[in-house]
Amino acid sequence: MKLRVCLILSLILIVLFTSVAMADAPYGSYTYDYWGDPVPAPAPYVPTRLLDGDALGIGPLTGASDLFISDDNKIYIADTGNNRIVVLNSSWKVERIIDSFVKNGQQDTFNSPQGVFVTEEDALYIADTGNARIIELTSKGEFVREIGPPKADIIPADFEYKPTALVVDRAKRLYVIAQGVNQGIMEFDSEGTFRTYMGAPRVSANLFQYFVRLFYTDEQLSRTIDFVPTEYNNINMDKDGFIYATTSSISVYDIQGAIAARATDDRVAPVRKLNATGTDILRRRGYFPPVGDITFYSRGYFEGGQSMFYDVCLDDYGIYSVLDNRRGRIFTYDGDSNILFIFGGKGNRLGQFNNPVALSKLGENFIVLDRSISGHGQITVFEPTDYGRLVIKAVSSHNEGNYQEATAAWQEVLKYNANSELAYIGMGKSYLDQDEFYTAMEYFKLGNKRDYYSKAFKLYRKEVIADYFGLIVGCIVLLSVALYIRSKIKSRREVDL
Amino acid sequence: MEVLRGLRYVFYLIFHPFNGFWDLKHEKKGNLGSAFVIVGLLGVTFILRRQATGFIFNTVNLLELNIFVEIMSVILPFALWCVANWSLTTLLDGEGSIKDIIITSAYALAPLVIINLPLILVSNVITLDEGAFYYFFISLSVVWAGALMLVGTSVVHQYSMTKTLFCTVAIVIGMGLIIFIGLLFFSLIQQVWSFIYTVYKEISLRL
């Protein structure tokens, strides 16, 4: 008897513990619904691996600040504190360490390089921040050229050039983010000469600020902070050559205003997608602008304040993800800026960060570079769950025009997550295509999609009117006949009187 | 019966406000009963507007609908308006009694009920493209009621239009003052209560 109880108990325990081990994401994943409330969602990605410099056998990655993954899946880390670039292959083995190069016959080194970029032709560009220059090397680490500080009339003589991030397009133009620059992104032509600033963030000032300034004396005016545009802090380029840039210096009040107004314009934009002329072309069709967290304490409380975007990473079909340094979260949006996933967090467990600075994608895995408490770089690898893969599949099938596949995927998504408004909308769209207007209406209602609901409703109404046309006309005829007879009787009575 | 007669008069009054309000007061065409029915209907209209407006035009989270709050959002401003109106016009040679003021103000709100109640039904059968009509009629009802309120105040107190406008601004400020004093009162009561409670607790713990 006793033995049997023991056996059953241990069986129960085994079952319990194995099931606990399955749910291993140390964060609560969620999304925001139409009302701006956070609603729980299954984990789209789970952390599977943590690496640091010691595990790689190259000593701590002191203050590492950038991580780039090239087209051939090599991982480049800007190991800022050690003045070197570390190159890993896709199976996380050290392939090369670049800490010096031969320039004009002389040995030269980096000084706290903060940014690294690799072109399709394997040309390696390094933002050598401390030396105020950009270095181009071949894939073998041989020096090609040096691009120094920009020279132009619009740049003041005492300007201190500190490039921190860069991208290079197919025409070999360089787009550089430098510290303390708020005029936009610095554009250099293929020769390395400074051309212009592009994509300057818009200045935002509200009516109240203008009003107050009317009454200020000159001295007060000189003491107030100028309305300067915000400065970018990171940059990335997608396959079509569009530039994504992030900024973390937008005030919490501007962010809250944009959320409250459900802004769809680019006035308050912590992440931008710029075309070659520097115009923001990011589609903002989500229920809320892509600003990270929607509900947060503006100040005072633990981790209060808006999300602080430090990096952006790009996927096919316009899907993009941003890294929130303040709360250590990753926000994934689709090409219309609908929120797909939110995951990650601050802490010391696997999958949590202390000071995440760079986000990249290796295949379907997310790679996050965290500077951690000690300041030593740590790399976390996130792998997608079935749920995460399904959502990506649904979005990409829809973008490919493969609507049947998309519908099937959304249907699966709903099995995992009954809170997914996007899935309801996706289903609704497919029912709309199949001329099942009433079902489509119900799905759009669940997805809170009023414009599409209106479209479906219009067609449904037409259908109903067509079905009951005879009845409606009959009622109108009967009613008018009744009214006519009534008025006749009334007038006869009046005559009688 | 009296109430029904008063309610039927509404349809005359909203189209002929000057004569209507004059007869309302002097010919006793309206009564308190029908006035309260109108305010009650307005409360019902507000609740229904939240609850039953078609999905396309209903941008309120139904999970957060609170009927009590909806009713109070009608009754409280109405009561405040009447009290502030009476308090001020008594000092400014107004001729209306508090009864007149309540009846006049309630009748002036009638367009809100008459237009919005059918509009709730309509909102269920129109699409976003036809929404312009919907929003036009909502604005119309508000403007109409506001105009009636002004005319009503001027007729019931025998005021000129300039004096009415001045009075209306003063009444709105007065409403703010009443709210302020009310909050002050409750906050002080709270303090007093917590003081008494503390003394009671102190004594009961020591004995």
XYZ file of C-alpha atoms in Angstrom:
704
model
C 0.000 0.000 0.000
C 2.663 2.401 1.117
C 4.782 1.593 -1.880
C 1.872 2.206 -4.211
C 1.184 5.631 -2.696
C 4.856 6.462 -3.036
C 4.858 5.379 -6.650
C 1.775 7.381 -7.528
C 3.127 10.442 -5.715
C 6.447 10.291 -7.495
C 4.671 9.807 -10.820
C 2.592 12.910 -10.180
C 5.732 14.817 -9.230
C 7.518 13.726 -12.385
C 4.586 14.784 -14.551
C 4.356 18.109 -12.740
C 8.020 18.922 -13.021
C 8.461 17.978 -16.631
C 5.559 20.236 -17.549
C 7.099 23.082 -15.551
C 10.375 22.634 -17.372
C 8.592 23.175 -20.697
C 7.502 26.724 -19.873
C 10.946 28.186 -19.478
C 10.678 31.810 -20.554
C 11.483 34.009 -17.544
C 9.158 36.757 -18.732
C 5.481 37.231 -19.317
C 4.916 37.766 -23.011
C 2.040 40.015 -23.961
C 0.658 42.328 -26.600
C -1.533 45.395 -26.453
C -5.170 45.239 -27.472
C -7.264 47.932 -29.137
C -7.914 49.615 -25.789
C -4.219 49.889 -24.984
C -4.427 47.267 -22.259
C -1.663 44.686 -22.055
C -3.102 41.231 -22.704
C -1.190 38.004 -22.119
C 0.178 36.116 -25.113
C 2.183 32.926 -25.456
C 5.958 33.306 -25.545
C 6.937 33.867 -29.193
C 10.639 33.321 -28.541
C 12.432 31.496 -25.749
C 16.040 31.980 -24.681
C 18.178 28.941 -25.386
C 21.749 30.028 -24.980
C 23.965 32.499 -23.171
C 27.513 33.239 -24.253
C 30.132 35.628 -22.984
C 33.749 36.356 -23.809
C 35.054 33.759 -21.389
C 32.892 31.045 -22.915
C 34.280 32.023 -26.310
C 37.793 31.836 -24.861
C 38.763 35.409 -25.708
C 38.379 37.122 -22.340
C 35.524 39.400 -21.307
C 33.905 41.541 -23.997
C 34.411 44.766 -22.066
C 31.720 47.275 -22.887
C 30.841 45.643 -26.201
C 28.430 47.965 -27.980
C 27.454 46.531 -31.341
C 26.732 43.207 -32.916
C 26.296 42.721 -36.643
C 25.359 39.588 -38.522
C 26.467 39.490 -42.137
C 24.668 37.851 -45.037
C 26.843 34.744 -44.739
C 25.801 34.421 -41.062
C 29.055 35.549 -39.506
C 28.762 37.464 -36.264
C 30.781 40.648 -35.853
C 31.056 42.153 -32.380
C 32.417 45.632 -31.729
C 34.329 44.889 -28.522
C 34.644 48.547 -27.616
C 36.556 48.284 -24.336
C 39.190 45.957 -25.787
C 39.577 48.007 -29.002
C 38.947 45.037 -31.243
C 36.437 43.454 -33.577
C 35.550 39.839 -32.859
C 34.333 37.674 -35.727
C 32.443 34.478 -34.944
C 31.052 31.897 -37.312
C 27.441 30.762 -37.134
C 28.294 27.923 -34.754
C 29.701 30.431 -32.251
C 33.389 29.633 -32.765
C 35.876 32.484 -32.887
C 36.978 32.885 -36.473
C 39.119 35.974 -36.221
C 39.975 38.833 -33.890
C 40.815 42.092 -35.599
C 42.662 44.402 -33.248
C 45.082 46.047 -35.636
C 45.700 46.593 -39.323
C 48.483 47.831 -41.536
C 47.853 51.276 -42.892
C 50.410 52.749 -45.307
C 53.045 50.359 -44.022
C 52.393 51.211 -40.394
C 50.615 49.261 -37.701
C 47.399 51.004 -36.625
C 44.822 50.166 -33.972
C 41.253 51.075 -33.042
C 40.193 53.345 -30.225
C 36.889 52.191 -28.680
C 35.107 51.223 -31.884
C 31.348 51.307 -31.347
C 29.868 50.298 -34.665
C 30.477 47.638 -37.276
C 28.884 46.981 -40.651
C 29.533 44.387 -43.341
C 28.383 44.810 -46.930
C 27.134 42.097 -49.267
C 30.623 42.005 -50.839
C 32.118 41.305 -47.405
C 33.681 44.745 -47.033
C 34.006 45.489 -43.335
C 33.283 49.017 -42.084
C 34.164 49.989 -38.535
C 33.084 53.153 -36.738
C 36.352 53.873 -34.934
C 34.702 56.226 -32.470
C 37.707 57.297 -30.404
C 39.824 58.025 -33.480
C 37.054 60.026 -35.188
C 37.097 57.970 -38.364
C 35.535 55.124 -40.286
C 37.821 52.286 -41.333
C 37.125 50.022 -44.274
C 38.789 46.621 -44.235
C 38.553 43.615 -46.508
C 37.057 40.419 -45.152
C 40.604 39.285 -44.458
C 41.257 42.327 -42.295
C 43.419 44.236 -44.776
C 43.179 47.994 -44.710
C 41.321 49.564 -47.646
C 40.695 53.156 -46.696
C 39.990 55.595 -43.916
C 37.114 58.060 -43.948
C 37.811 60.937 -41.616
C 35.653 63.658 -40.080
C 33.206 65.428 -42.415
C 34.283 68.756 -43.868
C 31.616 71.247 -44.906
C 30.540 74.826 -44.297
C 27.569 73.741 -42.214
C 29.746 71.883 -39.733
C 31.258 74.083 -37.013
C 35.048 74.107 -36.660
C 34.974 72.865 -33.076
C 32.738 69.890 -33.937
C 34.000 66.746 -32.308
C 33.272 63.791 -34.594
C 32.392 60.568 -32.812
C 30.829 58.085 -35.203
C 28.936 55.343 -33.375
C 26.942 53.455 -35.988
C 26.835 53.232 -39.754
C 25.353 51.480 -42.761
C 26.596 51.322 -46.340
C 24.189 51.019 -49.249
C 24.687 49.223 -52.578
C 26.077 52.376 -54.192
C 28.650 52.442 -51.357
C 27.233 55.603 -49.833
C 27.829 55.744 -46.096
C 25.158 56.753 -43.584
C 26.733 57.552 -40.250
C 25.278 58.277 -36.819
C 27.582 60.394 -34.684
C 27.303 61.390 -31.057
C 25.796 64.786 -30.328
C 24.533 65.319 -33.851
C 20.878 66.267 -34.040
C 20.683 67.408 -37.647
C 20.089 63.862 -38.802
C 22.144 61.122 -40.385
C 25.469 62.044 -41.998
C 25.623 60.963 -45.591
C 29.009 60.363 -47.252
C 29.349 59.506 -50.933
C 31.289 56.502 -52.193
C 34.473 58.588 -52.270
C 34.092 59.296 -48.581
C 33.260 62.996 -48.874
C 30.521 64.383 -46.689
C 27.402 65.167 -48.754
C 24.604 66.212 -46.468
C 22.507 65.466 -43.445
C 19.423 63.397 -44.154
C 16.256 62.501 -42.288
C 16.497 65.121 -39.571
C 13.965 64.336 -36.860
C 11.173 66.885 -36.700
C 11.205 69.494 -33.961
C 8.201 69.213 -31.722
C 6.943 72.035 -29.556
C 3.400 72.412 -28.327
C 1.195 75.485 -28.324
C 1.676 76.021 -24.610
C 5.446 76.258 -25.021
C 5.053 78.863 -27.754
C 2.614 80.793 -25.559
C 4.911 80.786 -22.552
C 7.860 81.943 -24.629
C 5.917 85.027 -25.672
C 6.205 86.332 -22.118
C 9.829 85.413 -21.473
C 12.510 88.045 -21.241
C 15.607 87.653 -23.385
C 17.538 86.358 -20.418
C 14.912 83.761 -19.602
C 14.831 82.725 -23.238
C 18.571 82.202 -23.289
C 18.287 79.990 -20.240
C 15.536 77.732 -21.555
C 16.445 74.636 -23.469
C 16.236 75.193 -27.199
C 13.755 73.139 -29.143
C 16.289 70.954 -30.829
C 15.502 67.887 -32.860
C 16.199 64.590 -31.197
C 19.338 62.734 -32.149
C 19.447 59.249 -33.578
C 21.243 56.532 -31.683
C 21.283 53.600 -34.075
C 20.767 52.710 -37.693
C 20.089 49.676 -39.836
C 19.330 48.988 -43.482
C 16.881 46.515 -44.978
C 17.285 44.471 -48.139
C 15.637 47.137 -50.286
C 18.032 49.808 -49.077
C 15.637 51.613 -46.743
C 17.209 52.964 -43.594
C 15.726 52.325 -40.171
C 16.893 54.670 -37.439
C 16.062 54.750 -33.738
C 16.141 57.486 -31.154
C 15.678 57.406 -27.407
C 15.595 61.112 -26.675
C 11.913 61.856 -27.267
C 10.253 63.180 -24.119
C 7.807 60.994 -22.250
C 5.062 63.597 -22.685
C 5.388 63.590 -26.470
C 5.238 59.797 -26.440
C 2.165 59.786 -24.205
C 0.510 62.393 -26.404
C 1.096 60.275 -29.501
C -0.324 57.219 -27.740
C -3.402 59.097 -26.534
C -4.023 60.476 -30.034
C -3.308 57.078 -31.645
C -1.007 59.091 -33.924
C -0.346 57.697 -37.370
C 2.052 60.421 -38.553
C 5.813 60.656 -38.077
C 5.922 63.586 -35.649
C 6.680 61.455 -32.611
C 8.716 58.594 -33.981
C 11.254 56.675 -31.889
C 11.794 54.460 -34.920
C 11.809 55.673 -38.506
C 12.069 54.134 -41.936
C 13.744 56.564 -44.306
C 13.938 56.480 -48.069
C 16.831 57.909 -50.086
C 15.540 61.475 -49.726
C 15.281 61.181 -45.969
C 11.470 61.035 -45.825
C 9.919 58.841 -43.186
C 7.931 56.144 -45.016
C 7.198 53.808 -42.122
C 3.587 52.644 -42.346
C 1.900 53.304 -39.032
C -1.439 51.524 -39.345
C -1.510 49.796 -35.980
C -3.944 50.752 -33.234
C -1.082 52.607 -31.585
C 2.114 54.174 -32.964
C 5.230 51.968 -32.688
C 6.638 53.489 -29.515
C 7.160 50.337 -27.445
C 5.101 50.054 -24.293
C 1.685 51.748 -24.401
C 0.791 51.758 -20.714
C 3.510 52.777 -18.279
C 3.986 55.124 -15.384
C 5.405 58.383 -16.630
C 7.688 58.697 -13.647
C 8.312 57.764 -10.046
C 7.499 54.100 -10.074
C 9.836 51.220 -10.639
C 11.079 51.346 -14.224
C 8.703 54.187 -15.053
C 8.989 56.015 -18.337
C 8.697 55.395 -22.035
C 10.500 52.635 -23.885
C 14.031 53.599 -24.924
C 14.888 52.177 -28.301
C 18.585 51.351 -28.679
C 18.571 49.161 -31.752
C 16.371 48.029 -34.600
C 16.608 44.785 -36.486
C 14.910 43.926 -39.751
C 13.204 40.941 -41.238
C 11.520 40.122 -44.531
C 8.137 41.630 -45.435
C 8.796 44.821 -43.527
C 8.717 43.079 -40.154
C 10.960 44.950 -37.763
C 11.947 44.571 -34.130
C 13.196 47.179 -31.733
C 15.144 46.764 -28.524
C 13.952 48.645 -25.441
C 16.919 49.350 -23.210
C 14.828 50.643 -20.308
C 12.786 47.514 -19.649
C 14.907 45.075 -21.635
C 12.091 44.150 -23.978
C 11.968 43.357 -27.657
C 9.014 44.662 -29.645
C 8.297 43.071 -33.012
C 6.045 44.909 -35.461
C 4.785 43.899 -38.879
C 5.153 46.095 -41.983
C 2.048 48.087 -40.980
C 3.405 48.625 -37.460
C 0.896 46.268 -35.884
C 2.399 44.851 -32.727
C 3.237 41.158 -33.135
C 5.337 40.209 -30.120
C 6.632 41.653 -26.898
C 9.092 39.599 -24.901
C 12.195 39.840 -22.762
C 12.738 41.778 -19.557
C 15.194 43.083 -17.013
C 16.854 40.707 -14.596
C 19.612 38.190 -14.162
C 18.034 35.020 -15.490
C 18.529 33.557 -18.936
C 16.460 35.662 -21.307
C 16.654 38.782 -19.169
C 19.061 41.691 -19.552
C 20.579 44.495 -17.559
C 21.751 46.848 -20.263
C 20.857 45.451 -23.681
C 22.502 47.425 -26.473
C 22.241 45.487 -29.713
C 19.682 43.282 -31.417
C 20.252 41.156 -34.506
C 18.795 38.210 -36.290
C 20.664 35.027 -37.125
C 18.342 33.039 -39.357
C 15.113 32.925 -37.421
C 16.840 33.406 -34.059
C 17.155 36.689 -32.239
C 20.576 37.603 -30.866
C 20.770 40.185 -28.097
C 23.979 41.767 -26.875
C 23.673 42.746 -23.223
C 26.323 44.785 -21.482
C 25.210 43.236 -18.142
C 25.936 44.619 -14.676
C 29.674 44.028 -14.898
C 29.836 45.852 -18.217
C 31.028 42.692 -19.935
C 29.154 41.773 -23.052
C 26.843 38.775 -22.914
C 25.085 37.277 -25.887
C 21.642 35.701 -25.539
C 20.164 33.537 -28.280
C 16.369 33.372 -28.618
C 14.702 30.674 -30.656
C 11.137 30.983 -31.932
C 8.386 28.827 -30.452
C 5.708 27.175 -32.566
C 3.492 30.137 -31.817
C 6.123 32.637 -32.926
C 6.742 30.735 -36.153
C 3.009 30.573 -36.879
C 2.512 34.320 -36.552
C 5.512 35.046 -38.775
C 4.220 32.505 -41.279
C 0.775 34.081 -41.301
C 2.169 37.583 -41.840
C 4.585 36.478 -44.541
C 2.007 34.333 -46.387
C -0.356 37.283 -46.387
C 2.370 39.515 -47.821
C 3.151 36.932 -50.497
C -0.500 36.967 -51.511
C -0.947 33.379 -50.351
C -4.185 34.099 -48.513
C -5.315 30.516 -47.966
C -2.090 29.659 -46.209
C -2.344 32.864 -44.172
C -5.875 32.008 -43.060
C -4.840 28.526 -42.017
C -1.949 29.995 -40.041
C -4.141 32.589 -38.332
C -6.598 29.858 -37.400
C -3.751 27.977 -35.734
C -2.594 31.170 -34.022
C -6.044 31.578 -32.469
C -5.689 28.140 -30.886
C -2.603 29.383 -29.070
C -3.764 32.928 -28.373
C -7.428 33.913 -28.214
C -6.315 37.507 -27.556
C -4.723 37.966 -30.966
C -6.644 40.744 -32.664
C -4.424 40.392 -35.725
C -5.502 36.778 -36.091
C -9.173 37.734 -35.886
C -8.637 40.429 -38.495
C -6.763 37.984 -40.716
C -9.614 35.483 -40.443
C -12.148 38.226 -41.077
C -10.359 39.263 -44.260
C -10.432 35.717 -45.564
C -14.165 35.363 -44.828
C -14.705 38.685 -46.570
C -12.958 37.275 -49.654
C -15.208 34.214 -49.494
C -18.329 36.442 -49.468
C -19.278 35.303 -45.965
C -19.998 38.796 -44.798
C -21.708 38.071 -41.502
C -18.927 35.791 -40.268
C -16.407 38.371 -41.434
C -18.236 41.030 -39.413
C -18.040 38.895 -36.283
C -14.310 38.380 -36.697
C -13.659 42.071 -37.362
C -15.627 42.862 -34.246
C -13.423 40.539 -32.209
C -10.395 42.214 -33.759
C -11.845 45.672 -33.101
C -11.284 46.584 -36.755
C -13.981 49.139 -37.422
C -13.142 50.130 -41.003
C -13.139 46.543 -42.246
C -16.240 45.787 -40.185
C -17.914 48.672 -41.993
C -16.881 47.226 -45.362
C -18.247 43.788 -44.482
C -21.374 45.322 -43.011
C -22.046 47.319 -46.170
C -21.992 44.160 -48.257
C -24.032 42.240 -45.697
C -26.637 45.013 -45.635
C -26.855 44.909 -49.423
C -27.413 41.155 -49.245
C -30.156 41.486 -46.625
C -31.941 44.234 -48.546
C -31.771 42.146 -51.729
C -33.200 39.138 -49.900
C -36.086 41.016 -48.372
C -36.666 43.504 -51.161
C -40.214 42.268 -51.886
C -41.179 42.352 -48.230
C -39.812 45.862 -47.728
C -41.550 47.255 -50.804
C -44.748 45.490 -49.777
C -44.619 47.056 -46.310
C -44.055 50.519 -47.764
C -46.998 50.120 -50.175
C -49.298 48.830 -47.428
C -48.247 51.613 -45.087
C -48.873 54.356 -47.657
C -52.263 52.853 -48.573
C -53.218 52.754 -44.883
C -52.142 56.366 -44.398
C -54.117 57.403 -47.499
C -57.286 55.708 -46.298
C -56.870 57.222 -42.839
C -56.541 60.735 -44.209
C -59.660 60.139 -46.403
C -61.691 59.026 -43.381
C -60.432 61.959 -41.349
C -61.347 64.523 -44.010
C -64.804 62.941 -44.460
C -65.403 63.208 -40.706
C -64.418 66.854 -40.799
C -66.859 67.384 -43.672
C -69.540 65.601 -41.654
C -68.905 67.899 -38.730
C -52.188 62.503 -17.624
C -50.744 65.804 -16.571
C -47.267 64.458 -17.293
C -48.239 63.191 -20.746
C -49.764 66.536 -21.647
C -46.535 68.209 -20.519
C -44.463 65.841 -22.615
C -46.513 66.439 -25.737
C -45.866 70.131 -25.349
C -42.142 69.453 -25.881
C -42.663 69.037 -29.635
C -44.249 72.479 -29.855
C -41.654 74.072 -27.607
C -38.514 72.982 -29.434
C -39.747 74.557 -32.677
C -41.202 77.722 -31.121
C -38.839 78.409 -28.236
C -39.795 82.006 -27.436
C -43.538 81.448 -27.280
C -42.980 77.982 -25.948
C -40.970 78.933 -22.899
C -43.293 81.879 -22.177
C -46.352 79.632 -22.143
C -44.406 76.974 -20.282
C -44.083 79.349 -17.359
C -47.154 81.543 -17.547
C -49.736 79.190 -19.043
C -48.500 76.289 -16.890
C -48.023 74.122 -19.976
C -45.286 72.101 -18.294
C -44.899 70.536 -14.895
C -42.189 69.129 -12.645
C -43.251 65.568 -13.357
C -42.674 65.805 -17.094
C -39.412 67.696 -16.446
C -38.069 64.782 -14.398
C -39.257 62.334 -17.025
C -37.222 64.210 -19.648
C -34.101 64.163 -17.466
C -34.683 60.491 -16.753
C -35.041 59.784 -20.467
C -31.815 61.671 -21.075
C -30.084 59.368 -18.606
C -31.518 56.357 -20.427
C -30.392 57.841 -23.752
C -26.843 58.199 -22.470
C -26.724 54.627 -21.244
C -28.233 53.290 -24.471
C -25.822 55.372 -26.520
C -22.926 53.652 -24.817
C -24.460 50.225 -24.841
C -26.468 49.966 -28.054
C -24.758 52.239 -30.590
C -23.631 50.245 -33.615
C -20.137 48.750 -33.348
C -18.734 51.054 -36.029
C -19.534 54.196 -34.067
C -19.165 52.834 -30.562
C -15.587 53.539 -29.548
C -16.133 52.977 -25.839
C -14.887 49.863 -24.122
C -18.103 48.103 -23.097
C -16.229 46.171 -20.433
C -15.735 49.451 -18.610
C -19.335 50.678 -18.936
C -20.716 51.807 -15.591
C -24.432 52.615 -15.606
C -24.206 54.511 -12.331
C -21.506 56.803 -13.716
C -23.538 57.347 -16.896
C -26.630 58.351 -14.932
C -24.629 60.629 -12.672
C -23.040 62.267 -15.710
C -26.548 63.484 -16.598
C -28.142 64.165 -13.239
C -25.202 65.805 -11.495
C -24.520 68.528 -14.107
C -28.265 69.133 -14.419
C -28.731 69.578 -10.690
C -25.618 71.751 -10.474
C -26.857 73.896 -13.348
C -30.258 74.413 -11.722
C -28.829 75.240 -8.299
C -26.172 77.595 -9.681
C -28.756 79.160 -11.985
C -31.160 79.828 -9.137
C -28.434 81.106 -6.794
C -27.194 83.625 -9.330
C -30.441 84.794 -10.905
C -31.966 85.418 -7.494
C -29.245 87.991 -6.955
C -29.492 89.351 -10.510
C -33.221 90.209 -10.581
C -34.233 86.967 -12.264
C -37.957 86.312 -12.220
C -37.875 82.536 -12.369
C -38.449 80.417 -9.289
C -36.432 77.231 -8.729
C -39.390 75.262 -10.086
C -39.445 77.350 -13.264
C -35.718 76.877 -13.681
C -35.897 73.100 -13.348
C -38.798 72.833 -15.803
C -37.216 75.195 -18.341
C -33.791 73.538 -18.213
C -35.275 70.067 -18.538
C -37.407 71.034 -21.525
C -34.396 72.670 -23.154
C -32.593 69.302 -23.034
C -35.368 67.610 -25.002
C -33.581 67.687 -28.423
C -30.799 65.555 -26.938
C -33.358 62.829 -26.279
C -35.490 63.329 -29.396
C -32.545 63.217 -31.802
C -30.158 60.832 -30.064
C -32.612 58.082 -29.244
C -33.530 57.368 -32.899
C -29.902 57.961 -33.870
C -28.877 54.967 -31.767
C -31.109 52.788 -33.956
C -29.804 54.411 -37.122
C -26.185 53.869 -36.075
C -26.822 50.126 -36.283
C -27.728 50.181 -39.960
C -25.248 52.682 -41.435
C -21.625 52.250 -42.479
C -18.571 54.354 -41.884
C -19.093 56.163 -45.224
C -22.466 57.444 -44.055
C -20.993 58.435 -40.698
C -20.998 62.138 -41.625
C -24.794 62.202 -41.178
C -24.505 60.502 -37.828
C -21.960 63.008 -36.517
C -23.920 65.916 -38.015
C -27.077 64.974 -36.127
C -25.166 64.513 -32.881
C -23.699 67.998 -33.198
C -27.113 69.347 -34.201
C -28.733 67.973 -31.059
C -26.075 69.569 -28.846
C -26.274 72.949 -30.571
C -30.071 72.882 -30.496
C -30.205 72.054 -26.808
C -27.643 74.745 -26.049
C -29.621 77.366 -27.951
C -32.841 76.326 -26.189
C -31.065 76.573 -22.845
C -30.063 80.173 -23.622
C -33.529 81.165 -24.847
C -35.165 79.426 -21.917
C -32.983 81.219 -19.382
C -33.625 84.583 -20.995
C -37.406 84.062 -21.155
C -37.867 82.605 -17.691
C -35.905 85.394 -16.018
C -36.985 88.172 -18.424
C -33.371 88.881 -19.335
C -31.939 90.537 -22.443
C -29.686 88.308 -24.578
C -26.460 90.011 -23.427
C -27.436 89.586 -19.813
C -28.314 85.951 -20.492
C -24.922 85.276 -22.063
C -23.158 86.959 -19.156
C -25.297 85.019 -16.704
C -24.588 81.716 -18.428
C -20.845 82.223 -18.117
C -21.318 83.158 -14.468
C -23.472 80.069 -13.880
C -20.790 77.803 -15.347
C -18.219 79.396 -13.049
C -20.683 78.983 -10.189
C -20.999 75.278 -10.986
C -17.229 74.993 -10.717
C -17.321 76.761 -7.359
C -20.002 74.426 -6.020
C -17.922 71.410 -7.057
C -14.868 72.910 -5.386
C -16.694 73.613 -2.133
C -18.258 70.171 -2.239
C -14.878 68.494 -2.575
C -13.478 70.696 0.177
C -16.379 69.746 2.396
C -15.921 66.045 1.861
C -12.189 66.262 2.345
C -12.679 68.102 5.650
C -15.342 65.626 6.766
C -12.859 62.879 6.033
C -10.263 64.591 8.210
C -12.721 65.057 11.036
C -13.872 61.467 10.749
C -10.342 60.129 10.775
C -9.606 62.281 13.843
C -12.611 60.912 15.708
C -11.724 57.402 14.664
C -8.138 57.821 15.848
C -9.280 59.108 19.245
C -11.717 56.213 19.551
C -9.019 53.711 18.667
C -6.551 55.260 21.083
C -9.026 55.100 23.951
C -10.257 51.605 23.145
C -6.699 50.265 22.967
C -5.687 51.844 26.265
C -8.689 50.853 28.323
